[in-house]
Amino acid sequence: MLRQQESPCEPFIETSSIWAFEAALVPLLIARHNVLQLAWTLQLRHWTVDDWKHVAWSDESRFQLNRGDGRVRVWGQPHESMEPTCQQGTVQAGGGSVMI
């Protein structure tokens, strides 16, 4: 029976506290989105509970049309999971959905 050879990288990986994990799913935002989101947040930061009671909250259900597996593995340390290089951008509803 043949024995699988150890990869030259294995000793380094075992001693460096680095392992594979799934990429964090975050909304795919561009710089313009971040600026608009901050402006919207600053406009509403002084709203009271009573102000929020006048907002119409939707109770719709979303059914996704295009859903990929979304499993991307990245290598790094746990505290790096929210670094942009360890994230996978997503779009709302996986690129398409039907609201009912």
PDB file of C-alpha atoms in Angstrom:
ATOM      1  CA  MET A   1       0.000   0.000   0.000  1.00  0.00           C
ATOM      2  CA  LEU A   2       1.381   3.419  -0.924  1.00  0.00           C
ATOM      3  CA  ARG A   3       1.605   6.027   1.807  1.00  0.00           C
ATOM      4  CA  GLN A   4       0.505   9.538   0.904  1.00  0.00           C
ATOM      5  CA  GLN A   5       3.449  11.911   1.182  1.00  0.00           C
ATOM      6  CA  GLU A   6       3.260  14.894   3.494  1.00  0.00           C
ATOM      7  CA  SER A   7       3.035  18.204   1.678  1.00  0.00           C
ATOM      8  CA  PRO A   8       6.002  20.536   2.261  1.00  0.00           C
ATOM      9  CA  CYS A   9       3.481  23.134   3.461  1.00  0.00           C
ATOM     10  CA  GLU A  10       1.848  20.972   6.137  1.00  0.00           C
ATOM     11  CA  PRO A  11       4.371  21.617   8.951  1.00  0.00           C
ATOM     12  CA  PHE A  12       4.132  25.374   8.360  1.00  0.00           C
ATOM     13  CA  ILE A  13       0.336  25.336   8.289  1.00  0.00           C
ATOM     14  CA  GLU A  14       0.131  23.251  11.473  1.00  0.00           C
ATOM     15  CA  THR A  15       2.383  25.650  13.415  1.00  0.00           C
ATOM     16  CA  SER A  16       1.029  28.943  12.057  1.00  0.00           C
ATOM     17  CA  SER A  17      -2.585  28.788  13.318  1.00  0.00           C
ATOM     18  CA  ILE A  18      -3.849  29.196   9.754  1.00  0.00           C
ATOM     19  CA  TRP A  19      -6.703  27.087   8.448  1.00  0.00           C
ATOM     20  CA  ALA A  20      -9.375  27.143   5.759  1.00  0.00           C
ATOM     21  CA  PHE A  21     -12.808  28.578   6.448  1.00  0.00           C
ATOM     22  CA  GLU A  22     -15.751  29.743   4.378  1.00  0.00           C
ATOM     23  CA  ALA A  23     -15.572  33.285   3.072  1.00  0.00           C
ATOM     24  CA  ALA A  24     -17.816  35.718   4.980  1.00  0.00           C
ATOM     25  CA  LEU A  25     -20.866  36.702   2.924  1.00  0.00           C
ATOM     26  CA  VAL A  26     -21.286  40.461   2.845  1.00  0.00           C
ATOM     27  CA  PRO A  27     -23.318  42.775   0.595  1.00  0.00           C
ATOM     28  CA  LEU A  28     -21.370  43.672  -2.530  1.00  0.00           C
ATOM     29  CA  LEU A  29     -20.898  47.409  -1.937  1.00  0.00           C
ATOM     30  CA  ILE A  30     -18.883  49.904  -3.906  1.00  0.00           C
ATOM     31  CA  ALA A  31     -17.435  53.103  -2.422  1.00  0.00           C
ATOM     32  CA  ARG A  32     -20.480  55.106  -3.594  1.00  0.00           C
ATOM     33  CA  HIS A  33     -22.806  52.755  -1.684  1.00  0.00           C
ATOM     34  CA  ASN A  34     -20.798  53.269   1.503  1.00  0.00           C
ATOM     35  CA  VAL A  35     -21.052  57.066   1.152  1.00  0.00           C
ATOM     36  CA  LEU A  36     -24.819  56.913   0.521  1.00  0.00           C
ATOM     37  CA  GLN A  37     -25.345  54.488   3.409  1.00  0.00           C
ATOM     38  CA  LEU A  38     -23.472  56.772   5.799  1.00  0.00           C
ATOM     39  CA  ALA A  39     -25.461  59.825   4.626  1.00  0.00           C
ATOM     40  CA  TRP A  40     -28.766  57.958   5.117  1.00  0.00           C
ATOM     41  CA  THR A  41     -27.685  56.803   8.579  1.00  0.00           C
ATOM     42  CA  LEU A  42     -26.698  60.320   9.620  1.00  0.00           C
ATOM     43  CA  GLN A  43     -30.094  61.654   8.471  1.00  0.00           C
ATOM     44  CA  LEU A  44     -31.974  59.150  10.642  1.00  0.00           C
ATOM     45  CA  ARG A  45     -29.731  59.021  13.703  1.00  0.00           C
ATOM     46  CA  HIS A  46     -31.975  61.384  15.692  1.00  0.00           C
ATOM     47  CA  TRP A  47     -35.232  59.556  14.934  1.00  0.00           C
ATOM     48  CA  THR A  48     -37.282  58.626  17.975  1.00  0.00           C
ATOM     49  CA  VAL A  49     -39.147  55.387  18.599  1.00  0.00           C
ATOM     50  CA  ASP A  50     -42.326  57.248  17.627  1.00  0.00           C
ATOM     51  CA  ASP A  51     -40.772  58.238  14.277  1.00  0.00           C
ATOM     52  CA  TRP A  52     -39.972  54.589  13.534  1.00  0.00           C
ATOM     53  CA  LYS A  53     -43.558  53.568  14.359  1.00  0.00           C
ATOM     54  CA  HIS A  54     -44.701  55.436  11.228  1.00  0.00           C
ATOM     55  CA  VAL A  55     -42.534  53.331   8.909  1.00  0.00           C
ATOM     56  CA  ALA A  56     -44.380  50.706   6.855  1.00  0.00           C
ATOM     57  CA  TRP A  57     -42.533  47.429   7.387  1.00  0.00           C
ATOM     58  CA  SER A  58     -43.062  44.810   4.704  1.00  0.00           C
ATOM     59  CA  ASP A  59     -43.939  41.198   5.514  1.00  0.00           C
ATOM     60  CA  GLU A  60     -43.290  39.855   2.029  1.00  0.00           C
ATOM     61  CA  SER A  61     -41.595  36.533   1.328  1.00  0.00           C
ATOM     62  CA  ARG A  62     -38.711  36.259  -1.115  1.00  0.00           C
ATOM     63  CA  PHE A  63     -38.136  33.200  -3.289  1.00  0.00           C
ATOM     64  CA  GLN A  64     -34.722  33.047  -4.905  1.00  0.00           C
ATOM     65  CA  LEU A  65     -34.424  32.164  -8.571  1.00  0.00           C
ATOM     66  CA  ASN A  66     -30.651  31.953  -8.969  1.00  0.00           C
ATOM     67  CA  ARG A  67     -28.871  30.594  -5.968  1.00  0.00           C
ATOM     68  CA  GLY A  68     -25.308  29.430  -6.311  1.00  0.00           C
ATOM     69  CA  ASP A  69     -23.601  27.128  -3.871  1.00  0.00           C
ATOM     70  CA  GLY A  70     -21.760  30.137  -2.440  1.00  0.00           C
ATOM     71  CA  ARG A  71     -19.115  27.986  -0.747  1.00  0.00           C
ATOM     72  CA  VAL A  72     -15.764  29.649  -1.190  1.00  0.00           C
ATOM     73  CA  ARG A  73     -12.898  28.489   1.034  1.00  0.00           C
ATOM     74  CA  VAL A  74     -10.202  30.935   2.083  1.00  0.00           C
ATOM     75  CA  TRP A  75      -7.068  30.489   4.180  1.00  0.00           C
ATOM     76  CA  GLY A  76      -6.355  32.709   7.138  1.00  0.00           C
ATOM     77  CA  GLN A  77      -6.664  33.256  10.854  1.00  0.00           C
ATOM     78  CA  PRO A  78     -10.055  33.675  12.576  1.00  0.00           C
ATOM     79  CA  HIS A  79      -9.574  37.400  13.257  1.00  0.00           C
ATOM     80  CA  GLU A  80      -9.102  37.953   9.503  1.00  0.00           C
ATOM     81  CA  SER A  81     -12.548  36.661   8.506  1.00  0.00           C
ATOM     82  CA  MET A  82     -13.939  40.163   7.874  1.00  0.00           C
ATOM     83  CA  GLU A  83     -10.927  41.336   5.859  1.00  0.00           C
ATOM     84  CA  PRO A  84     -11.927  42.132   2.242  1.00  0.00           C
ATOM     85  CA  THR A  85      -9.569  39.428   0.963  1.00  0.00           C
ATOM     86  CA  CYS A  86     -11.495  36.810   2.989  1.00  0.00           C
ATOM     87  CA  GLN A  87     -14.971  37.854   1.856  1.00  0.00           C
ATOM     88  CA  GLN A  88     -17.203  36.833  -1.000  1.00  0.00           C
ATOM     89  CA  GLY A  89     -19.430  39.585  -2.378  1.00  0.00           C
ATOM     90  CA  THR A  90     -23.102  38.779  -2.749  1.00  0.00           C
ATOM     91  CA  VAL A  91     -25.991  40.480  -4.457  1.00  0.00           C
ATOM     92  CA  GLN A  92     -29.501  40.705  -3.072  1.00  0.00           C
ATOM     93  CA  ALA A  93     -31.448  37.478  -3.588  1.00  0.00           C
ATOM     94  CA  GLY A  94     -28.520  35.814  -5.290  1.00  0.00           C
ATOM     95  CA  GLY A  95     -29.083  37.766  -8.498  1.00  0.00           C
ATOM     96  CA  GLY A  96     -32.816  37.250  -8.890  1.00  0.00           C
ATOM     97  CA  SER A  97     -35.936  36.627  -6.854  1.00  0.00           C
ATOM     98  CA  VAL A  98     -39.710  36.814  -6.804  1.00  0.00           C
ATOM     99  CA  MET A  99     -41.471  38.690  -3.987  1.00  0.00           C
ATOM    100  CA  ILE A 100     -44.888  37.378  -2.939  1.00  0.00           C
TER     101      ILE A 100
END
